[in-house]
XYZ file of C-alpha atoms in Angstrom:
601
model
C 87.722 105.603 74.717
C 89.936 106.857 77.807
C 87.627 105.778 81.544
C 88.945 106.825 84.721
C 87.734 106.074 88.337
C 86.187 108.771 89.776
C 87.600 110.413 92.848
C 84.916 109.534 95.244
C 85.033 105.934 94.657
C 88.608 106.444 95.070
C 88.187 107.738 98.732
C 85.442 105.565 99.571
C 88.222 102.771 98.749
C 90.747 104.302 100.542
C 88.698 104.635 104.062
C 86.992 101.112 103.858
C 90.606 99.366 103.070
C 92.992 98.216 106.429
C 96.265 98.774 105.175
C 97.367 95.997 107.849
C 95.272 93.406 106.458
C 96.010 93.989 102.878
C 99.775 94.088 103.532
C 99.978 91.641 106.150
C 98.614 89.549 103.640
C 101.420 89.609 101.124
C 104.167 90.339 103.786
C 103.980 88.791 107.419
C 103.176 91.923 110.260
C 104.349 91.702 113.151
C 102.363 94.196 116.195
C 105.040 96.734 117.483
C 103.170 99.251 119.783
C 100.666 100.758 117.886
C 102.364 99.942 114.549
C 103.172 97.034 112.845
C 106.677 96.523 111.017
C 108.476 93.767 108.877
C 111.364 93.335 106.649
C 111.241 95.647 104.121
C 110.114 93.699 100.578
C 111.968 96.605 98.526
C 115.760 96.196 99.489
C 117.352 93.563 101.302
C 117.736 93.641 105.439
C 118.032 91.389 108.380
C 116.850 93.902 111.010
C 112.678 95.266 110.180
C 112.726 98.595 109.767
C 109.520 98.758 107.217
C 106.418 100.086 109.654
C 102.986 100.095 108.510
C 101.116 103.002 110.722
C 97.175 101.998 110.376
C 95.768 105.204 112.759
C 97.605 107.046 109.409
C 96.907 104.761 106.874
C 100.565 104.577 105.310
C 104.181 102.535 105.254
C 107.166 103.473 105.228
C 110.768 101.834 105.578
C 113.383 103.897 107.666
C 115.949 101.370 106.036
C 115.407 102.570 102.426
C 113.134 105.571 102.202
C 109.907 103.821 100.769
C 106.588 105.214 101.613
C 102.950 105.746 100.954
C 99.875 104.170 101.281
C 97.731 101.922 100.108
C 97.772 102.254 96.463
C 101.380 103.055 96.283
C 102.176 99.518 98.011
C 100.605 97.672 95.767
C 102.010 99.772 92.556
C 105.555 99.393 93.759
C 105.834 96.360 94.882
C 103.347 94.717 92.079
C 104.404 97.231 89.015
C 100.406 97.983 89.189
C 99.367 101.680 87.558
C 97.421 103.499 90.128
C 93.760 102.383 88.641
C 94.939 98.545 88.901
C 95.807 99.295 92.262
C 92.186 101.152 93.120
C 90.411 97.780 91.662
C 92.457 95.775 93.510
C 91.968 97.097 96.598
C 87.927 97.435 95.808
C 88.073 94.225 95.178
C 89.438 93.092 98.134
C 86.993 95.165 100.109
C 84.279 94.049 97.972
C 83.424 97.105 96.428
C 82.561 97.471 92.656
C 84.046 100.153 90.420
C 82.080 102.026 87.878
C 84.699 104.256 85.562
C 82.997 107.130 84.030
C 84.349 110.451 82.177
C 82.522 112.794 84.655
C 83.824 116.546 85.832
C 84.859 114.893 88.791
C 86.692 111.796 87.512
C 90.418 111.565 88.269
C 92.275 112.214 85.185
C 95.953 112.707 84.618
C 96.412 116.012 83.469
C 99.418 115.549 81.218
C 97.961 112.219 79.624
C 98.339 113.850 76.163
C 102.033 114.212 76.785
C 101.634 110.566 77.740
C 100.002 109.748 74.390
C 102.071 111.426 72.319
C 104.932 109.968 73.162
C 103.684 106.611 72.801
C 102.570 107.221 69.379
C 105.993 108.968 68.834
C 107.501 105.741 70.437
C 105.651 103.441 68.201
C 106.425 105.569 64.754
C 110.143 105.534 65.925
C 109.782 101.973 65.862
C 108.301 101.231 63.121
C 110.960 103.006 61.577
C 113.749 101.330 62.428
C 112.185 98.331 61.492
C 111.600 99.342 58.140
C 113.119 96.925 55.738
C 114.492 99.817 53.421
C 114.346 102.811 55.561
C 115.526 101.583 58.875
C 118.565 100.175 57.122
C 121.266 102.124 58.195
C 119.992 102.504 62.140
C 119.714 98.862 62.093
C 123.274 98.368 60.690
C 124.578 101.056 63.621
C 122.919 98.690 66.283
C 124.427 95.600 64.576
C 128.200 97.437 64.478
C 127.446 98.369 68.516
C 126.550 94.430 68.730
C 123.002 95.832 70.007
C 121.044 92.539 69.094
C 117.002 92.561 68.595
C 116.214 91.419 72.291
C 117.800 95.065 73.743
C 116.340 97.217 71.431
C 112.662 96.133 72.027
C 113.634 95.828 75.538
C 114.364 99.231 75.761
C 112.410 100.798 72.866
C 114.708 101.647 70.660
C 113.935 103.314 67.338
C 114.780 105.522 64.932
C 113.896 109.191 63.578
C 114.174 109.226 59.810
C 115.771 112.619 58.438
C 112.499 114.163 57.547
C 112.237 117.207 58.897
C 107.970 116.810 59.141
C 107.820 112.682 58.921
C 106.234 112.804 62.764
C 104.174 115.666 62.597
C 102.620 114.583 59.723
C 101.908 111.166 61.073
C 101.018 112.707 64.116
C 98.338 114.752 62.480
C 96.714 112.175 60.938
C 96.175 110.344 63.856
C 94.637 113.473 65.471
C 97.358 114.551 67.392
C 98.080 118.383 67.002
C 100.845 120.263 66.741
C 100.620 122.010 70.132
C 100.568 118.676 71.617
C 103.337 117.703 70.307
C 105.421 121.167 71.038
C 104.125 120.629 74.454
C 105.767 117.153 74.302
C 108.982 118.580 73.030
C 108.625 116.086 69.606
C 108.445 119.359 67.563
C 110.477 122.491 67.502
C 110.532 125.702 66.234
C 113.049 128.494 64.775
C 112.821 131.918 63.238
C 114.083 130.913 60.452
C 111.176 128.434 59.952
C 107.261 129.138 59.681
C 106.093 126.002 60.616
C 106.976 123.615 63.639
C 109.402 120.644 62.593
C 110.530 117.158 64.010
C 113.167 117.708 66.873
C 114.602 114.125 66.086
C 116.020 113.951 62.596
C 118.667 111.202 61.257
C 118.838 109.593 64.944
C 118.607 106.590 66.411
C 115.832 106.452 69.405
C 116.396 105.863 73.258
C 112.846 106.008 75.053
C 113.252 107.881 78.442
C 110.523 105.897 80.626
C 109.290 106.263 84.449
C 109.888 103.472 86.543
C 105.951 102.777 85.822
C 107.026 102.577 82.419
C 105.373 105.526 80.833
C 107.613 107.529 77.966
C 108.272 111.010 79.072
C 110.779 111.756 76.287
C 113.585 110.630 73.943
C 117.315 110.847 73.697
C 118.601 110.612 70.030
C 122.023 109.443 68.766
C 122.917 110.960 65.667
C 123.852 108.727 62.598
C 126.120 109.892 59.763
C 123.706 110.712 57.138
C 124.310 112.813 54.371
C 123.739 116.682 55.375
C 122.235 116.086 58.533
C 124.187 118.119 61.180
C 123.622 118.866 64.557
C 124.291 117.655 68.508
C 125.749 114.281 68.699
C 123.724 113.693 71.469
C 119.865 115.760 71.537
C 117.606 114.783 74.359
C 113.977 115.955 75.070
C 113.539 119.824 76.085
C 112.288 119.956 79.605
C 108.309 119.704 79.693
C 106.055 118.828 81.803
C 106.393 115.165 82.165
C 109.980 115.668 81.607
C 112.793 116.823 84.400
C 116.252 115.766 83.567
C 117.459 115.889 86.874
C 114.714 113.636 88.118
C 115.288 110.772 86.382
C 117.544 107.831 85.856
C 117.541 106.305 82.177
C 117.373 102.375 82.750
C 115.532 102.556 85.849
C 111.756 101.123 85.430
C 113.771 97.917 83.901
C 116.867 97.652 86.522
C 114.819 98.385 89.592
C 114.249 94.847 90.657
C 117.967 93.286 90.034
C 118.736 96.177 91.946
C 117.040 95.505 94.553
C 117.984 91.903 94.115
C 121.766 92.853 94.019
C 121.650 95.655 96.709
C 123.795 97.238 93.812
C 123.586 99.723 91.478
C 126.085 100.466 88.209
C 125.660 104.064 87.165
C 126.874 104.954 83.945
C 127.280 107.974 81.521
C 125.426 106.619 77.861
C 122.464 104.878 77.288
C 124.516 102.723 74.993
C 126.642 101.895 78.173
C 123.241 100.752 80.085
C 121.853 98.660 76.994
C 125.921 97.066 76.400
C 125.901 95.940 79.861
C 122.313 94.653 80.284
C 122.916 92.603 77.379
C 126.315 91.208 78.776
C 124.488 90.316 82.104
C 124.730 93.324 84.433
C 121.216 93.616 85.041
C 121.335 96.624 87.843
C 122.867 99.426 85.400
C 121.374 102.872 84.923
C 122.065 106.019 83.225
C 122.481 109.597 84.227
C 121.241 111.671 81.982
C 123.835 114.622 82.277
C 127.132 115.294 83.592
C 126.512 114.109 87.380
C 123.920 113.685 89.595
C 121.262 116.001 91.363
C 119.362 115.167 94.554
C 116.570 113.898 93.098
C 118.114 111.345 91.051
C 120.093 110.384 94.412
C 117.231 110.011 96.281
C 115.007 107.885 93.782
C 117.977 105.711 93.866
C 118.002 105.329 97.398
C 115.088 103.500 97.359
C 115.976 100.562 95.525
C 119.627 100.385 97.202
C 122.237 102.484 99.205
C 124.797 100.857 97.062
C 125.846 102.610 94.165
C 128.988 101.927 91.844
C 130.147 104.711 89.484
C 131.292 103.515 86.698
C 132.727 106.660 84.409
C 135.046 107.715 82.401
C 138.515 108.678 83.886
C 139.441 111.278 81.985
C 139.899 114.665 84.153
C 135.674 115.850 82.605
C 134.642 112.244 83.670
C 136.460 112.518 87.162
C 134.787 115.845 88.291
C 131.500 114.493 87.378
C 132.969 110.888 89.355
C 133.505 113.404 92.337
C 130.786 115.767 92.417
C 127.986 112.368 92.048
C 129.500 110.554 94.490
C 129.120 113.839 96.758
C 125.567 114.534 96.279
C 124.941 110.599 96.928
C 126.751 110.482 100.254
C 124.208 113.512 101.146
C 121.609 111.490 100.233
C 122.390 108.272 102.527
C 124.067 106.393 99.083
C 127.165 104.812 99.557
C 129.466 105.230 96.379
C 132.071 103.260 95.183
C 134.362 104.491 92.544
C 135.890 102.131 89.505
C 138.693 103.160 88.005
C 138.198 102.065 84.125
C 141.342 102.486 82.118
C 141.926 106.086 80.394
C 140.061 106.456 77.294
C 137.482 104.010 77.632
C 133.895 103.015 79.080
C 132.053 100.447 80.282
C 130.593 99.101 76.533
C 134.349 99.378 75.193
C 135.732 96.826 78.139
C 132.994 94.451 77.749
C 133.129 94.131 74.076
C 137.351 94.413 73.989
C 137.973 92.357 77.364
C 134.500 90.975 77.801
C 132.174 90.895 80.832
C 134.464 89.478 83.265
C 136.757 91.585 83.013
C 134.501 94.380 83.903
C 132.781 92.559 86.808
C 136.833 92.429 88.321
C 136.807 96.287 87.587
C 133.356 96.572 89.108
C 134.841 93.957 92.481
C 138.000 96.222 92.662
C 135.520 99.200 92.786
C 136.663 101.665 96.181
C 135.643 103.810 98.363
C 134.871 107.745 97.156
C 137.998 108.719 99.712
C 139.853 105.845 99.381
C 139.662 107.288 95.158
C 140.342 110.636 95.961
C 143.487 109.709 98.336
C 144.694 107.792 95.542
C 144.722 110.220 92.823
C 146.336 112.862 95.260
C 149.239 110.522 96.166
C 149.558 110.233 92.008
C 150.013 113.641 92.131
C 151.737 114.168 94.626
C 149.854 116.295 97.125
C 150.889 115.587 100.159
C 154.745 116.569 99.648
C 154.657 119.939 101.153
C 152.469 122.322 103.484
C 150.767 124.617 100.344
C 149.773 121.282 98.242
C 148.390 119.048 101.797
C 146.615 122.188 102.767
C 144.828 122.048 99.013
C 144.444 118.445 99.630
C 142.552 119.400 102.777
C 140.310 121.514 100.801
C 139.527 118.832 98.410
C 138.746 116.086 100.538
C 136.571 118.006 102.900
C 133.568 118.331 101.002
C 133.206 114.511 100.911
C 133.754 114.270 104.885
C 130.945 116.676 105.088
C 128.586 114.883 102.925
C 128.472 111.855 104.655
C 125.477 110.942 106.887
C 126.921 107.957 108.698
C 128.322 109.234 111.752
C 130.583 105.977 112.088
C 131.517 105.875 108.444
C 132.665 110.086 108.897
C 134.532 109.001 111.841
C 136.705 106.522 109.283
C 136.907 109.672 106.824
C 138.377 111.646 109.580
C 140.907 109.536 110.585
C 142.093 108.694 107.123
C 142.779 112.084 106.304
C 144.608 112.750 109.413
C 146.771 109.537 108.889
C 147.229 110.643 105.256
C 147.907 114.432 105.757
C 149.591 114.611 109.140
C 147.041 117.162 110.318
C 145.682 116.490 113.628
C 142.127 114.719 114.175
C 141.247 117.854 116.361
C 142.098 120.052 113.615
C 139.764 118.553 110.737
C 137.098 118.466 113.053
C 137.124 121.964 114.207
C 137.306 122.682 110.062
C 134.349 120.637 109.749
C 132.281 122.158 112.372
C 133.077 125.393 110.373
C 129.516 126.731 109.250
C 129.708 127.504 105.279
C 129.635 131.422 104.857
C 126.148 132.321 104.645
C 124.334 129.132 105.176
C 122.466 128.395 108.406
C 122.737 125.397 110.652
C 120.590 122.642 109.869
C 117.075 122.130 111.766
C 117.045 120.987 115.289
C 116.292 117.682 115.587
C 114.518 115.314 117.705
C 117.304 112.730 116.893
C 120.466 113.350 118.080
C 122.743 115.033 115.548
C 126.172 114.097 113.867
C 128.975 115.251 115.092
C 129.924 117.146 112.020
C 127.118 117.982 110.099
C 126.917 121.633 110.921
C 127.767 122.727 107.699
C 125.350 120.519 106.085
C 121.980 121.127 104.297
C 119.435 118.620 105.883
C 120.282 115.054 105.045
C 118.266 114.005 102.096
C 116.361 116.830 101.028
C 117.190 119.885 98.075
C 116.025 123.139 99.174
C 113.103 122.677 97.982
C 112.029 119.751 99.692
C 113.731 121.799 103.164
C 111.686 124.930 102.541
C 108.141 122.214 102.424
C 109.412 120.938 105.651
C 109.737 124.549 107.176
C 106.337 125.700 105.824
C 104.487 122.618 107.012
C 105.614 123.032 110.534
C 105.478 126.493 110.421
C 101.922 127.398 108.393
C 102.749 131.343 109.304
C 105.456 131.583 106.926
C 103.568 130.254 103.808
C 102.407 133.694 102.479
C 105.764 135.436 102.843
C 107.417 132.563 100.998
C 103.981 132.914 98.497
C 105.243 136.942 98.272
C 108.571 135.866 96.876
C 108.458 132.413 95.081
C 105.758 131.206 92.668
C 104.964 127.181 92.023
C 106.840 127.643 89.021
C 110.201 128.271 90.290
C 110.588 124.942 92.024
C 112.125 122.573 89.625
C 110.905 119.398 91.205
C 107.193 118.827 89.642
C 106.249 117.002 93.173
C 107.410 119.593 94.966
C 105.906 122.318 92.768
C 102.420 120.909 93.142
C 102.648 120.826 96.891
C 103.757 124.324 97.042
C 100.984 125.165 95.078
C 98.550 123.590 97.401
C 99.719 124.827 100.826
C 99.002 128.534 98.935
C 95.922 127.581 98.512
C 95.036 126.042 101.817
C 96.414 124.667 105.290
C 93.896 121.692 105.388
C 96.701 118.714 104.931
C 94.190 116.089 104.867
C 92.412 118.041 101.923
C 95.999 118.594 100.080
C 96.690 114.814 100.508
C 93.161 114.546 98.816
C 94.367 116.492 95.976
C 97.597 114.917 95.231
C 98.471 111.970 92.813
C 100.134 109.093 94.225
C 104.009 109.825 94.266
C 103.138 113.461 95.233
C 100.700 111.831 98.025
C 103.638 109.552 99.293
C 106.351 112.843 99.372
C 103.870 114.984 101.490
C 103.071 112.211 103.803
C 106.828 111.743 104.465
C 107.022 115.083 105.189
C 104.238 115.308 107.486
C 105.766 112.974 108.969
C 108.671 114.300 110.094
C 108.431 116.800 112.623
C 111.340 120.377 113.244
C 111.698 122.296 116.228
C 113.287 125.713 115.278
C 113.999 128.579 117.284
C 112.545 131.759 115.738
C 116.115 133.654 115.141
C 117.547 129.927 113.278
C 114.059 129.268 111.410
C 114.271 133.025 109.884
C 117.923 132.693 109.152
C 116.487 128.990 107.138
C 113.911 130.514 105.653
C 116.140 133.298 104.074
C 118.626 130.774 103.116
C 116.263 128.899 101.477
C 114.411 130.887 99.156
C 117.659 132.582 98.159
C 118.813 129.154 97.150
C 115.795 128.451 94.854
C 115.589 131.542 93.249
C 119.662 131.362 92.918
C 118.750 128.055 91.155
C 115.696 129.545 88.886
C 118.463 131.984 87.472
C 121.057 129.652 87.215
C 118.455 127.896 85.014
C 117.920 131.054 83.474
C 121.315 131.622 82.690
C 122.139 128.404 81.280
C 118.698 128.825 78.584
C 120.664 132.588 77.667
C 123.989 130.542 77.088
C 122.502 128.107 74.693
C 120.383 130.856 72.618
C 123.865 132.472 72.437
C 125.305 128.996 71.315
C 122.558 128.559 67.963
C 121.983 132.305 67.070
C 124.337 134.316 65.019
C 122.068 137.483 64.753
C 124.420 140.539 66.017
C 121.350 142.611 67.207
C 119.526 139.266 69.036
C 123.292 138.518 70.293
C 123.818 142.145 71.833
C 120.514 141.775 73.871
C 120.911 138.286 75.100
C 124.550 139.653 76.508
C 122.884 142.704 78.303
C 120.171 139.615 79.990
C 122.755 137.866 80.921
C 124.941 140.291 82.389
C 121.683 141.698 84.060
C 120.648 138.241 85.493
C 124.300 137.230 86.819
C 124.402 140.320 88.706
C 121.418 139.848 90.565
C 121.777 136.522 91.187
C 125.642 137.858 92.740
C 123.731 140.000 94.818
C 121.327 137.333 95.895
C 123.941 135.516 97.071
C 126.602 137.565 98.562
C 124.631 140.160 100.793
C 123.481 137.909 103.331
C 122.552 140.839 105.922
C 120.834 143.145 103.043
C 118.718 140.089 102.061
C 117.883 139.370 105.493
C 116.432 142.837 105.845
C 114.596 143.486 102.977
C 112.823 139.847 103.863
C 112.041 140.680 107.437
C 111.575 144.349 107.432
């Protein structure tokens, strides 16, 4: 039977706790004005710059990002779930718990999604352990000198090619079909009647939070007779599941990274498992082409090191460029290994072994230092048209960077490299991007450069909570033109939700889970002063951006029914959607001044 803590015990454990005290008493506090601060026990650093705020009742480190209260302390630092950390803390203040499955009780909405995958996790298992059935998976892992130790490490299984094999276990366990849809564990086609097993014929990569909770699968396909498909098939987004929000690898590396102040990024999960088993420890997994803002910023908190380590092929060195962007705007450092052409990270440990990749990962440079290189390969910098490309290309990484001393470096580099005056380069990247507003006005003093730049840290998403929180007035006119729905970060979505519903912060905070609770308190605590005329221009900015996003998203869904259906009529439509959809997103995007009308009129 499933018990929860009910929320009012909750509370009542939350206002009798001192977050000094219980801190203070696994990490020494020392009294700095009305705060307290410390070394910071989730990344490495000489200098405190972890606060505890007690008239608030939550942490937070200015060194790596980490933040929330009471329970959240204890979770990350401990690996507690959120009801160990409650009892904990009860018990500490000497308050019992009584768990209960009343109205009231605080239950995780999606913990269906939660059990279904762990029942999915357990049949994949079971399958590949099979002595006749998991025969040819297991001889895969043996050829990719996977040994037994990795794949329960990081719950590997297998999917037999049965196209109803989970369902119908599923079912008997009293798990329904909808459930599982809901999950993304079943599919469904046209040419079908009934829902079938999305994973068929693959071997089994469990996607888990850092908590350790399965939100969804990857699959690898094996060469069985008549099974066809993806090489690669990952989980549909649901729920539980956003792509772009999480790191494969991560729940299990966190702590060496931490340890190391290091990460290794990689491309495959097989890369992640190869190199785990060889010794590197701190490796992690994208799980797409490059990175997005959220996966940057989770990172964050466990290092600002980060060491990309993917293919060099020209695919593999756009994505190489475009992460190590979106990292520098997120405070990340990237370093950039150049692998030799046509192989990974698994092939050079198995073919040269781990040393030599730990010399490829100590030889590792600088994003600029990479990009300088390949355009003296290729000889950029011969005459005026090509330097002036270079220019071009090397910008947007001067312009991500959020170390003022580290862009000063960038600057100069390029104007050694290129010729082109120091004045010049700045004056290009003072240049404010066509359409895009100036960031908010600080209380900190700004960068020299960052003019161009979104605010450091933060999607549009998490820009447009900022603006609303310090600015209640404009939450119904962004209410009149987005819904929860279109924001793509679950967090996010769920805060949007609430500030519709109310202004009372302390009641929101209330409402939220954990993480959520720990994102809104971070950006309550951060405070913008905006003159009206640049907080309009923001807002417009930013709700063009998210909706520009939503039909992006959009888009890309239209391309991939186009991709698997070969119906002329269907085909005709989805053509007329998606010339419909690109041409308003166009129009969201290029009539700045008609926008900015027909929001303020």
């Amino acid at each position: 039977m499933f018990f929860v803590i009910h929320k009012d015990q909750i509370e009542e454990v939350r206002s009798r706790a001192d977050i000094v005290q219980i801190v203070n008493g696994i990490l020494p506090l020392k009294k700095s004005g009305k705060d307290y601060k410390a070394c910071c026990p989730f990344h490495e650093e000489k200098t405190p710059s972890f606060y505890v705020v007690p008239a608030k009742g939550f942490y937070k480190c200015f060194g790596c990002g980490e933040s929330g209260d009471v329970f959240s302390f204890l979770q990350h630092l401990q690996g507690l779930e959120f009801t160990e950390a409650v009892k904990q803390v009860a018990q500490s203040v000497g308050m019992e718990i009584k768990e209960d499955r009343g109205f009231d009780a605080v239950t995780d909405p999606f913990s269906h999604l939660y059990q279904a995958n762990a029942f999915a996790l357990k049949y994949f298992e079971d399958a590949l352990w099979d002595e006749e059935g998991g025969r040819q998976a297991r001889a895969y892992l043996e050829h990719r000198k996977i040994n037994r130790e990795m794949c329960d490490r990081y719950s590997l299984g297998f999917a037999p090619n049965d196209w109803k094999g989970l369902r119908a276990a599923a079912l008997s366990h009293g798990i329904a079909d909808d459930e599982l849809l809901e999950a993304g564990l079943l599919s469904k086609s046209d040419k079908r009647e009934e829902p079938f097993d999305r994973f068929r014929g693959r071997i089994t990569f469990a996607i888990e939070s850092t908590a350790g909770k399965v939100l969804g699968f990857g699959g690898r396909l094996l060469d069985i007779s008549g099974q066809r498909g993806a090489k690669y098939l990952n989980s549909p987004e649901t729920p539980i599941y956003h792509k772009g929000s999480i790191l494969y690898g991560l729940g299990i590396a966190k702590n060496s990274i931490r340890r190391e102040q290091l990460a290794l990024v990689v491309e495959g999960y097989l890369d992640v498992i190869s190199l785990a088993q060889n010794g590197f420890e701190n490796v992690v997994a994208v799980l797409g082409t490059s990175f997005t803002r959220e996966q940057a910023e989770l990172l964050g908190r466990y290092t600002k090191n980060v060491c990309l380590l993917f293919d060099s092929d020209r695919a593999g060195l756009k994505a190489t460029f475009r992460s190590a962007d979106v990292l520098l705007e997120s405070g990340v450092h990237p370093s950039i290994s150049s692998l030799p052409s046509g192989t990974d990270p698994d092939a050079v440990v198995h073919e040269e072994g781990a040393d030599a990749l730990a010399t490829y990962i100590d030889e590792a440079v600088d994003v600029l230092d990479r990009k300088l290189q390949l355009l003296n390969e290729l000889d950029h910098f011969s005459d005026i048209e090509k330097t002036r490309k270079a220019i071009d290309r090397l910008l947007p990484t001067i312009r991500a960077v959020q170390d003022s001393a580290l862009q000063d470096i960038y600057v100069s580099k390029v104007a050694e490299h290129t010729g082109v005056r120091r004045e010049t380069l700045e004056l290009e990247l003072s240049k404010v991007e066509a359409g895009l507003p100036e960031p908010f006005v600080q209380s900190s003093p700004q960068k020299k450069y960052n003019t161009s730049q979104p605010v450091p840290s933060m999607g549009a998403e998490k820009e447009l909570l900022f603006l609303l929180v310090n600015y209640l007035g404009m939450v119904e006119r962004a209410g009149e033109r987005l819904g929860p729905d279109d924001f793509t970060n679950p967090n996010y979505r769920t805060i949007f939700r609430l500030l519709l519903e109310q202004s009372d912060f302390t009641e929101i905070l209330r409402r939220l889970d954990p993480l959520a609770n720990s994102i809104f308190q971070d950006i309550l605590s951060n405070s913008r002063e905006l003159s009206e005329v640049v907080r309009e221009r923001i807002f417009v900015d930013l709700v063009n951006r998210i909706l520009s996003s939503k039909m992006q998203e959009k888009l890309d869904h239209i391309d991939q029914l186009i991709r698997d259906n070969e119906d002329e009529e269907t085909l005709t439509q989805l053509l007329a959607e998606k010339i419909q959809l690109g041409q308003e997103r166009r129009e969201l995007g290029s009539d700045w001044s008609a926008v900015t009308r027909k929001t303020f009129k």
